Coordinates of C-alpha atoms (C1' of nucleotides) in Angstrom, one line a residue:
Chain B
X1 CA 4.7 3.8 -27.1
X2 CA 5.9 5.8 -24.0
X3 CA 8.2 8.5 -23.7
X4 CA 10.4 10.4 -21.1
X5 CA 10.9 13.9 -21.5
X6 CA 13.2 15.7 -19.4
X7 CA 14.4 19.2 -20.0
X8 CA 18.4 19.6 -19.8
X9 CA 18.5 22.4 -17.2
X10 CA 20.7 20.2 -14.6
X11 CA 21.3 16.5 -13.9
X12 CA 19.0 13.6 -13.7
X13 CA 16.8 14.1 -10.6
X14 CA 16.0 11.0 -8.4
X15 CA 12.2 11.8 -9.1
X16 CA 12.8 12.2 -12.8
X17 CA 14.6 8.8 -12.8
X18 CA 11.4 7.3 -11.2
X19 CA 9.0 8.8 -14.0
X20 CA 11.6 7.6 -16.6
X21 CA 11.4 4.0 -14.6
X22 CA 7.5 3.6 -14.8
X23 CA 7.8 4.7 -18.8
X24 CA 10.5 2.0 -19.2
X25 CA 8.8 -1.0 -17.3
X26 CA 5.4 0.1 -18.5
X27 CA 6.7 -0.1 -22.5
X28 CA 9.1 -2.7 -21.9
X29 CA 6.6 -4.9 -20.3
X30 CA 4.0 -4.5 -23.5
X31 CA 6.7 -4.9 -25.7
X32 CA 5.9 -1.4 -26.5
X33 CA 8.7 1.4 -27.4
X34 CA 10.2 4.0 -25.0
X35 CA 11.4 7.2 -26.6
X36 CA 13.3 9.9 -25.4
X37 CA 12.9 13.4 -25.9
X38 CA 15.1 16.4 -24.8
X39 CA 12.6 19.1 -24.1
X40 CA 15.3 22.2 -24.8
X41 CA 12.9 24.9 -26.1
X42 CA 14.1 27.0 -23.3
X43 CA 17.6 28.1 -24.9
X44 CA 18.8 30.1 -21.9
X45 CA 18.4 27.4 -19.8
X46 CA 19.5 23.8 -21.9
X47 CA 22.6 22.9 -22.0
X48 CA 24.6 19.9 -23.8
X49 CA 26.4 19.3 -20.7
X50 CA 22.9 18.8 -19.0
X51 CA 21.8 16.6 -21.8
X52 CA 24.6 14.3 -21.6
X53 CA 24.2 14.1 -17.6
X54 CA 20.6 12.9 -18.2
X55 CA 21.5 10.5 -20.9
X56 CA 24.5 9.0 -18.6
X57 CA 22.0 8.9 -15.9
X58 CA 19.6 6.7 -17.7
X59 CA 22.2 4.7 -19.0
X60 CA 23.5 3.8 -15.5
X61 CA 19.8 3.2 -14.4
X62 CA 20.0 0.4 -17.1
X63 CA 17.2 2.3 -18.8
X64 CA 17.4 1.5 -22.5
X65 CA 15.6 3.8 -25.0
X66 CA 14.8 3.3 -28.6
X67 CA 16.3 5.2 -31.5
X68 CA 18.0 8.3 -31.1
X69 CA 17.0 11.2 -28.5
X70 CA 14.7 13.8 -30.3
X71 CA 15.7 17.2 -29.8
X72 CA 12.6 19.6 -29.2
X73 CA 14.3 22.6 -30.1
X74 CA 15.3 20.9 -33.7
X75 CA 11.8 20.7 -34.2
X76 CA 10.7 24.4 -33.9
X77 CA 9.7 24.8 -37.8
X78 CA 7.2 22.1 -37.0
X79 CA 5.9 23.5 -34.1
X80 CA 5.5 26.8 -35.9
X81 CA 3.8 24.8 -39.0
X82 CA 1.1 23.6 -36.3
X83 CA 0.4 27.1 -35.1
X84 CA -0.3 28.4 -38.3
X85 CA -2.5 25.4 -39.1
X86 CA -4.5 26.2 -35.9
X87 CA -4.6 30.1 -37.0
X88 CA -5.9 28.6 -40.4
X89 CA -8.8 26.5 -38.7
X90 CA -9.3 29.3 -36.7
X91 CA -8.6 27.8 -33.2
X92 CA -5.7 30.3 -32.6
X93 CA -5.2 34.1 -33.2
X94 CA -2.6 36.5 -33.0
X95 CA -2.3 38.5 -30.0
X96 CA -0.3 42.0 -30.0
X97 CA -0.6 42.7 -26.4
X98 CA 2.5 43.4 -25.2
X99 CA 4.3 42.1 -22.3
X100 CA 4.3 45.7 -20.2
X101 CA 0.5 45.7 -20.9
X102 CA -0.6 41.9 -19.7
X103 CA 1.9 42.6 -16.5
X104 CA -0.1 45.9 -15.7
X105 CA -3.3 44.2 -16.5
X106 CA -2.1 41.4 -13.6
X107 CA -0.9 44.2 -11.4
X108 CA -4.5 45.8 -11.5
X109 CA -6.3 42.4 -11.3
X110 CA -4.5 41.3 -8.2
X111 CA -4.9 44.6 -6.7
X112 CA -8.6 44.5 -6.8
X113 CA -8.9 40.7 -6.0
X114 CA -10.1 39.6 -9.5
X115 CA -8.7 36.5 -11.4
X116 CA -5.3 37.1 -13.1
X117 CA -6.0 35.3 -16.1
X118 CA -5.2 37.5 -19.0
X119 CA -8.3 38.1 -21.3
X120 CA -6.4 39.0 -24.6
X121 CA -8.7 42.0 -26.4
X122 CA -7.1 40.5 -30.0
X123 CA -9.3 37.2 -29.4
X124 CA -12.1 38.1 -31.8
X125 CA -10.5 41.1 -33.6
X126 CA -10.8 41.7 -37.2
X127 CA -7.7 40.9 -39.1
X128 CA -8.1 44.1 -40.9
X129 CA -7.3 46.0 -37.8
X130 CA -4.0 43.7 -37.3
X131 CA -0.9 46.0 -36.8
X132 CA 2.4 45.5 -38.3
X133 CA 3.9 44.5 -35.3
X134 CA 5.3 41.5 -32.7
X135 CA 2.6 39.3 -31.6
X136 CA 2.4 35.8 -30.2
X137 CA -0.2 33.0 -31.4
X138 CA -2.6 32.2 -28.8
X139 CA -4.4 29.1 -28.5
X140 CA -8.4 30.1 -28.9
X141 CA -9.6 28.0 -26.2
X142 CA -13.3 27.6 -25.2
X143 CA -14.8 30.2 -22.7
X144 CA -17.5 27.9 -21.3
X145 CA -18.3 24.1 -20.5
X146 CA -15.4 22.1 -19.1
X147 CA -12.5 20.4 -20.0
X148 CA -12.2 16.8 -18.7
X149 CA -9.0 14.9 -18.5
X150 CA -9.4 10.8 -18.2
X151 CA -6.2 10.0 -16.0
X152 CA -5.0 6.5 -15.4
X153 CA -3.5 7.5 -12.2
X154 CA -6.0 10.7 -10.9
X155 CA -9.5 9.5 -12.5
X156 CA -11.5 12.0 -14.1
X157 CA -10.7 15.5 -13.5
X158 CA -12.7 18.1 -14.5
X159 CA -11.8 21.8 -15.1
X160 CA -13.7 24.9 -16.1
X161 CA -13.0 26.2 -19.2
X162 CA -13.3 29.7 -17.3
X163 CA -10.5 28.9 -15.3
X164 CA -8.1 28.4 -18.3
X165 CA -6.9 31.4 -20.5
X166 CA -5.9 31.3 -23.9
X167 CA -2.0 30.2 -23.6
X168 CA 0.6 31.1 -25.7
X169 CA 1.6 28.5 -28.4
X170 CA 4.0 30.7 -30.6
X171 CA 6.2 33.3 -29.1
X172 CA 7.0 36.5 -30.5
X173 CA 10.3 35.4 -31.9
X174 CA 8.4 32.4 -33.5
X175 CA 9.7 29.7 -31.3
X176 CA 6.9 27.4 -29.5
X177 CA 6.3 27.3 -26.2
X178 CA 6.2 23.9 -24.3
X179 CA 2.7 23.7 -23.8
X180 CA 2.6 23.2 -27.8
X181 CA 5.9 21.3 -28.7
X182 CA 4.7 19.0 -26.2
X183 CA 1.4 18.1 -27.7
X184 CA 2.9 18.3 -31.4
X185 CA 5.9 15.9 -30.3
X186 CA 3.7 13.5 -28.6
X187 CA 1.6 13.4 -31.5
X188 CA 4.2 13.1 -34.3
X189 CA 6.1 10.5 -32.3
X190 CA 3.2 8.1 -31.9
X191 CA 3.2 8.6 -28.1
X192 CA 0.2 6.5 -26.9
X193 CA 0.6 6.9 -23.0
X194 CA 2.1 9.8 -21.2
X195 CA 3.4 8.9 -17.9
X196 CA 4.6 12.1 -16.3
X197 CA 4.8 14.2 -12.9
X198 CA 1.4 15.3 -11.5
X199 CA 3.0 18.7 -11.7
X200 CA 1.6 18.6 -15.2
X201 CA -2.0 17.7 -14.6
X202 CA -3.5 21.2 -14.8
X203 CA -1.1 21.7 -18.1
X204 CA -2.9 18.4 -19.5
X205 CA -5.9 20.1 -19.4
X206 CA -4.7 22.9 -21.8
X207 CA -2.9 20.4 -23.8
X208 CA -6.2 18.6 -24.4
X209 CA -7.4 21.7 -26.0
X210 CA -4.7 21.6 -28.5
X211 CA -5.3 18.3 -29.2
X212 CA -9.0 19.4 -29.9
X213 CA -8.1 22.5 -32.1
X214 CA -5.7 20.3 -34.0
X215 CA -8.6 17.0 -34.1
X216 CA -5.9 14.8 -32.9
X217 CA -6.6 11.9 -30.5
X218 CA -5.7 12.4 -27.1
X219 CA -3.4 10.2 -25.5
X220 CA -3.7 8.1 -22.4
X221 CA -2.8 10.0 -19.4
X222 CA -1.0 9.0 -16.1
X223 CA 0.4 11.7 -13.7
X224 CA 2.0 10.5 -11.2
X225 CA 2.9 12.1 -7.8
X226 CA 6.2 13.9 -7.3
X227 CA 8.5 12.5 -4.9
X228 CA 9.4 14.0 -1.1
X229 CA 12.4 14.2 1.0
X230 CA 12.7 12.2 4.3
X231 CA 11.0 15.3 5.9
X232 CA 7.7 15.4 4.2
X233 CA 8.9 18.1 2.2
X234 CA 9.3 18.5 -1.6
X235 CA 13.0 17.3 -2.7
X236 CA 15.5 19.9 -3.0
X237 CA 18.8 20.6 -2.6
X238 CA 18.9 20.6 0.8
X239 CA 18.0 17.4 1.3
X240 CA 21.0 15.9 -0.4
X241 CA 20.9 13.2 -2.7
X242 CA 18.9 14.5 -5.1
X243 CA 20.9 13.7 -8.5
X244 CA 20.9 10.1 -9.4
X245 CA 24.6 10.3 -10.1
X246 CA 24.9 11.2 -6.0
X247 CA 23.1 7.8 -5.3
X248 CA 25.9 6.1 -8.0
X249 CA 28.6 7.6 -5.8
X250 CA 27.3 6.4 -3.0
X251 CA 27.4 2.7 -4.2
X252 CA 23.8 1.4 -4.5
X253 CA 23.7 -1.1 -7.4
X254 CA 21.6 0.3 -10.3
X255 CA 19.1 -2.8 -9.8
X256 CA 18.4 -1.9 -6.3
X257 CA 17.9 1.5 -7.4
X258 CA 15.2 0.4 -10.0
X259 CA 13.8 -1.9 -7.5
X260 CA 13.6 0.8 -4.9
X261 CA 12.1 3.1 -6.9
X262 CA 9.6 1.2 -8.3
X263 CA 8.1 0.5 -4.9
X264 CA 7.8 4.2 -4.6
X265 CA 4.1 5.1 -5.5
X266 CA 3.5 1.6 -7.2
X267 CA 2.7 -1.6 -5.6
X268 CA 1.7 -5.0 -6.3
X269 CA 0.8 -6.8 -3.5
X270 CA 3.3 -7.2 -0.7
X271 CA 6.0 -8.0 -3.3
X272 CA 9.2 -5.8 -2.0
X273 CA 12.3 -7.4 -3.5
X274 CA 12.0 -8.3 -7.6
X275 CA 13.6 -8.4 -10.5
X276 CA 13.0 -6.1 -13.6
X277 CA 11.6 -9.1 -15.2
X278 CA 9.0 -9.2 -12.7
X279 CA 8.5 -5.7 -12.6
X280 CA 7.9 -5.4 -15.8
X281 CA 5.3 -8.2 -15.8
X282 CA 3.5 -6.7 -12.9
X283 CA 3.6 -3.1 -13.8
X284 CA 0.4 -1.2 -14.2
X285 CA -1.1 2.1 -14.1
X286 CA -3.8 1.5 -12.4
X287 CA -1.7 0.2 -9.3
X288 CA 0.1 3.9 -9.5
X289 CA -0.7 5.6 -6.0
X290 CA -2.3 9.3 -6.1
X291 CA -0.2 10.5 -3.0
X292 CA 3.1 11.2 -2.7
X293 CA 5.6 9.0 -1.5
X294 CA 8.9 9.9 0.7
X295 CA 12.4 8.8 0.1
X296 CA 13.7 6.6 2.7
X297 CA 17.5 5.5 2.5
X298 CA 17.3 2.8 5.3
X299 CA 15.0 0.7 3.3
X300 CA 16.9 1.5 -0.2
X301 CA 20.0 0.4 2.0
X302 CA 18.4 -3.1 2.6
X303 CA 17.4 -3.4 -0.8
X304 CA 20.8 -2.7 -2.1
X305 CA 22.4 -5.4 0.4
X306 CA 20.0 -8.0 -1.1
X307 CA 20.5 -7.0 -4.8
X308 CA 24.3 -7.2 -3.9
X309 CA 23.8 -10.9 -2.2
X310 CA 21.9 -12.0 -5.2
X311 CA 24.4 -10.5 -8.1
X312 CA 26.4 -12.6 -10.2
X313 CA 30.0 -12.4 -9.7
X314 CA 31.2 -10.7 -13.0
X315 CA 28.7 -8.5 -12.7
X316 CA 29.2 -7.3 -9.2
X317 CA 32.7 -6.9 -10.2
X318 CA 32.1 -4.7 -13.3
X319 CA 29.8 -2.6 -11.1
X320 CA 32.1 -2.3 -8.4
X321 CA 34.5 -0.9 -11.0
X322 CA 31.9 1.7 -12.2
X323 CA 31.4 2.7 -9.0
X324 CA 35.0 3.1 -8.2
X325 CA 35.0 5.5 -11.2
X326 CA 32.1 7.4 -10.2
X327 CA 33.6 8.6 -7.2
X328 CA 36.6 9.2 -9.0
X329 CA 38.7 6.4 -6.9
X330 CA 41.8 4.6 -8.7
X331 CA 40.5 1.5 -10.4
X332 CA 41.4 -2.1 -9.2
X333 CA 44.6 -3.0 -10.4
X334 CA 44.2 -6.8 -12.2
X335 CA 45.5 -8.7 -9.5
X336 CA 43.5 -6.9 -7.0
X337 CA 40.4 -8.0 -9.4
X338 CA 40.8 -11.3 -9.3
X339 CA 41.9 -11.3 -5.5
X340 CA 38.3 -9.9 -4.9
X341 CA 36.6 -12.2 -7.4
X342 CA 38.0 -15.3 -5.0
X343 CA 36.9 -13.5 -2.0
X344 CA 33.5 -12.3 -3.2
X345 CA 31.6 -15.3 -1.9
X346 CA 32.1 -14.5 1.6
X347 CA 31.7 -10.7 0.9
X348 CA 28.6 -10.4 -1.0
X349 CA 25.9 -11.5 1.4
X350 CA 27.4 -9.1 4.2
X351 CA 27.4 -5.9 2.5
X352 CA 24.8 -3.2 2.1
X353 CA 26.6 -1.2 -0.3
X354 CA 29.8 -1.2 -2.9
X355 CA 32.0 1.0 -0.2
X356 CA 30.9 -1.3 2.8
X357 CA 31.9 -4.3 0.4
X358 CA 35.2 -2.6 -0.5
X359 CA 36.0 -1.8 3.4
X360 CA 35.0 -5.4 4.3
X361 CA 37.5 -6.5 1.4
X362 CA 41.0 -4.9 2.4
X363 CA 41.9 -8.0 3.7
X364 CA 42.3 -9.0 0.0
X365 CA 42.8 -5.8 -1.4
X366 CA 45.8 -4.8 0.7
X367 CA 49.5 -6.1 0.4
X368 CA 51.7 -6.8 3.2
X369 CA 52.5 -5.3 5.7
X370 CA 48.7 -4.6 6.1
X371 CA 48.6 -1.1 8.3
X372 CA 46.3 -2.1 11.3
X373 CA 43.9 0.9 12.1
X374 CA 43.4 2.1 15.7
X375 CA 40.9 -0.8 16.8
X376 CA 43.2 -3.4 15.2
X377 CA 46.1 -2.1 16.7
X378 CA 44.3 -2.4 20.2
X379 CA 43.6 -6.0 19.5
X380 CA 47.4 -6.9 18.9
X381 CA 48.2 -6.2 22.4
X382 CA 51.0 -8.8 24.0
X383 CA 48.9 -11.2 25.0
X384 CA 46.9 -11.3 21.9
X385 CA 50.5 -11.6 20.0
X386 CA 51.3 -14.4 22.2
X387 CA 48.6 -16.5 21.3
X388 CA 49.2 -15.8 17.7
X389 CA 52.6 -16.7 17.7
X390 CA 51.6 -19.9 19.6
X391 CA 48.7 -20.3 16.9
X392 CA 51.1 -20.4 14.2
X393 CA 52.9 -23.7 14.5
X394 CA 49.6 -25.0 14.4
X395 CA 48.5 -23.3 11.1
X396 CA 51.8 -25.3 9.7
X397 CA 50.0 -28.4 10.0
X398 CA 46.3 -27.9 9.3
X399 CA 44.5 -29.0 6.6
X400 CA 43.5 -25.8 4.6
X401 CA 40.1 -25.9 4.1
X402 CA 37.2 -24.6 5.5
X403 CA 36.7 -27.9 7.7
X404 CA 40.1 -28.4 8.7
X405 CA 40.6 -24.7 9.6
X406 CA 37.6 -24.4 11.9
X407 CA 38.8 -28.0 13.4
X408 CA 42.3 -26.8 14.0
X409 CA 41.0 -23.1 15.3
X410 CA 38.4 -24.9 17.4
X411 CA 41.2 -27.3 18.9
X412 CA 43.6 -24.7 19.9
X413 CA 40.9 -22.1 21.8
X414 CA 39.8 -25.5 23.6
X415 CA 43.3 -26.6 24.5
X416 CA 44.0 -23.0 25.8
X417 CA 40.6 -22.9 27.6
X418 CA 39.6 -19.8 25.8
X419 CA 36.4 -18.7 23.9
X420 CA 37.0 -18.7 19.8
X421 CA 36.6 -14.8 20.2
X422 CA 39.5 -14.5 22.0
X423 CA 41.5 -16.2 19.0
X424 CA 39.3 -14.8 16.3
X425 CA 40.0 -11.0 17.3
X426 CA 43.9 -10.8 17.2
X427 CA 43.3 -12.9 14.0
X428 CA 41.2 -10.6 12.2
X429 CA 43.4 -7.7 13.4
X430 CA 46.6 -9.4 12.1
X431 CA 45.0 -10.6 8.9
X432 CA 43.0 -7.6 7.7
X433 CA 44.4 -4.8 9.8
X434 CA 40.6 -4.2 10.7
X435 CA 38.1 -5.3 12.9
X436 CA 35.0 -5.8 10.8
X437 CA 35.7 -8.3 8.3
X438 CA 34.1 -11.5 6.9
X439 CA 35.0 -14.9 8.9
X440 CA 38.4 -15.5 9.7
X441 CA 38.5 -19.0 8.1
X442 CA 37.2 -17.6 5.1
X443 CA 40.1 -15.0 4.9
X444 CA 42.3 -17.8 5.8
X445 CA 41.1 -19.8 2.7
X446 CA 41.4 -16.9 0.4
X447 CA 44.5 -15.8 1.4
X448 CA 46.2 -18.8 1.5
X449 CA 48.5 -20.8 4.5
X450 CA 51.7 -18.7 3.3
X451 CA 50.0 -15.0 3.1
X452 CA 48.4 -15.9 6.3
X453 CA 51.6 -17.3 8.5
X454 CA 53.2 -14.5 7.0
X455 CA 50.5 -11.7 7.9
X456 CA 50.7 -13.3 11.4
X457 CA 54.6 -12.9 11.0
X458 CA 54.4 -8.9 10.5
X459 CA 52.0 -8.8 13.5
X460 CA 54.3 -10.2 15.9
X461 CA 56.7 -7.9 14.6
Chain P
rG1 C1' -6.7 34.8 -3.8
rG2 C1' -8.6 31.1 -8.0
rC3 C1' -8.5 25.8 -9.7
rC4 C1' -6.9 20.8 -9.1
rC5 C1' -4.8 16.7 -6.3
rG6 C1' -3.4 14.2 -1.9
rU7 C1' -3.7 12.5 3.7
rU8 C1' -3.4 4.1 6.9
rC9 C1' 2.1 2.2 11.9
rG10 C1' 8.2 6.4 12.3
rU11 C1' 8.8 5.1 6.4
rC12 C1' 7.1 2.5 1.9
rU13 C1' 2.5 0.1 1.5
rA14 C1' -2.3 -4.1 1.7
rU15 C1' -7.5 -3.4 2.2
rC16 C1' -10.8 -2.3 -2.9
rG17 C1' -18.5 -1.5 3.0
rG18 C1' -18.3 -6.5 6.9
rU19 C1' -10.4 -8.1 8.8
rU20 C1' -8.3 -9.4 16.2
rA21 C1' -6.5 -3.4 9.7
rG22 C1' -1.7 -7.5 6.9
rG23 C1' 3.5 -7.0 5.3
rA24 C1' 8.2 -4.8 4.3
rC25 C1' 12.0 -1.1 6.0
rA26 C1' 13.3 0.7 10.7
rC27 C1' 12.9 0.5 16.2
rC28 C1' 12.8 -2.3 21.2
rA29 C1' 13.6 -7.1 24.2
rG30 C1' 15.6 -12.1 23.9
rG31 C1' 18.2 -16.1 21.1
rU32 C1' 22.2 -17.2 17.6
rU33 C1' 27.3 -16.1 17.2
rU34 C1' 33.6 -14.4 15.7
rU35 C1' 33.3 -8.6 14.4
rC36 C1' 30.1 -7.1 10.3
rA37 C1' 26.1 -8.8 7.7
rA38 C1' 22.7 -12.7 7.9
rC39 C1' 19.6 -15.5 10.9
rC40 C1' 15.7 -16.8 14.4
rU41 C1' 11.6 -15.7 18.5
rG42 C1' 9.0 -11.9 20.8
rG43 C1' 6.9 -6.7 21.0
rG44 C1' 5.3 -1.8 20.7
rA45 C1' 3.8 1.4 16.3
rA46 C1' -1.8 3.4 11.6
rG47 C1' -7.2 5.0 9.2
rA48 C1' -5.7 14.1 9.8
rG49 C1' -10.4 16.2 12.7
rG50 C1' -15.6 16.8 12.3
rG51 C1' -20.5 15.9 10.1
rG52 C1' -23.3 12.6 7.0
rU53 C1' -25.1 8.0 3.8
rU54 C1' -25.4 3.1 5.6
rC55 C1' -27.7 -2.7 9.6
rG56 C1' -22.2 -1.5 9.0
rA57 C1' -17.4 2.5 6.9
rC58 C1' -10.5 3.5 6.5
rU59 C1' -13.0 2.6 2.2
rC60 C1' -18.8 6.4 -0.4
rC61 C1' -20.3 11.9 0.2
rC62 C1' -19.6 17.1 2.6
rC63 C1' -17.0 20.5 5.7
rU64 C1' -12.2 21.9 7.9
rA65 C1' -7.0 21.4 9.0
rC66 C1' -2.4 20.3 6.7
rG67 C1' 0.7 18.9 2.4
rG68 C1' 1.5 19.6 -2.8
rG69 C1' 0.6 21.3 -8.0
rC70 C1' -1.1 24.7 -11.6
rU71 C1' -2.5 30.1 -12.4
rG72 C1' 4.5 32.6 -17.4
rC73 C1' 6.2 34.8 -24.3
rC74 C1' 9.6 28.3 -18.0
rA75 C1' 9.3 23.1 -18.5

RNA sequence: GGCCCGUUCGUCUAUCGGUUAGGACACCAGGUUUUCAACCUGGGAAGAGGGGUUCGACUCCCCUACGGGCUGCCA
């Protein structure tokens, strides 16, 4: 039983997406359950829009979860109940120190170069001396010895208990902190494997103390390194694309993102290009690396091209539709869709992304008269138009098959004593209005004899 | 400051004490060619630095440097 537990304070981050992916692969590969929990205990920063964005992002990535997403905030009564139980068990205590007092303590500690860990004077106070005042509930953490984390990725990590303070479990307003809530929820939800970012590694030690305080079993932990930007710095807004939605808008297929993200910080020998089924079969926590990986768009692009080439036509068409919607572009008409699907065979293995594919598909998406771009205009100089003029009658009689057209074009080139390229260029310009397109005979095949000759006619003006 | 984690080609990585340190992406040169993509051939490219341990270290230990995390009544 694995889970993904994002806090809804923004869009789904590419690093968060990989964490979700690892959990999903791990759970699905072992016939386990994959749960979703929204960590919305910070009311000031959590928004429903962000929750929606995260759900949308996971759906787009193709990561399905079991059951309804759990709201952590909705479980606040349960968290408070556990805090009271800890109080009753003597593993937690009420602390009446005010934020001002604590801040003053830290100020002094910093000035004197001492540890800023706050040691509450209320830890061992007699309840009879408790004032009737606002208070928090703190964990009564062990002061000596050490807390050991057995981590599937990081190995055995040891923390000295005197480096860990008595963290707040229940705030003075009665709401739980993340540290308490995450433990209670993981326990109640039956989460057996916690796979999350290594920014939580130190927290794991504190959380282990809560598990101990309640006498609960500790889950298997796997703290995975963060993803860095191309410059090796930690990912931030200035790196450009950090939100998953931006990758959707750039026209990468979700399968390629899954494949790419999976290979970031995890490997299975020399395998680079693989399916979800293979990833699920191969994925194991022990193969996750301990060092952070950088994003490399070149590699993503290469993988993207291979996934597009390998995709079934129907699926490709559907995903192009999703891509168009993500960018706010107009959807393809019924006619454009069927024309595009006829052309996919000569398009899918030469495109790296959806916009790349769409650009090369212009010849079949545009209707007459096609508007040539600058390069195409240059290719339609008078001499070239003359060639096209001579070619037209040959096309009237050519057999309209791949072989027939190749033969006809070849024969025409030979008869004129020119190279094939001298003919292909102008043809490309006339048929597509672009100079980067699929092969000319493929375009002619897709367009048909009538349309082909009509477009050449348009170009001859 | 304290504690914790990390460091193999430009990038992602293989290696799990004995290898000419392998692969992929990217790059360079050549080939194929009808533009793009693809493809073929070849090439350059790495163990952060310093100490140990060992017959032998990329691999184990220590130190340093650099990067990152935690150190909140944020998550």
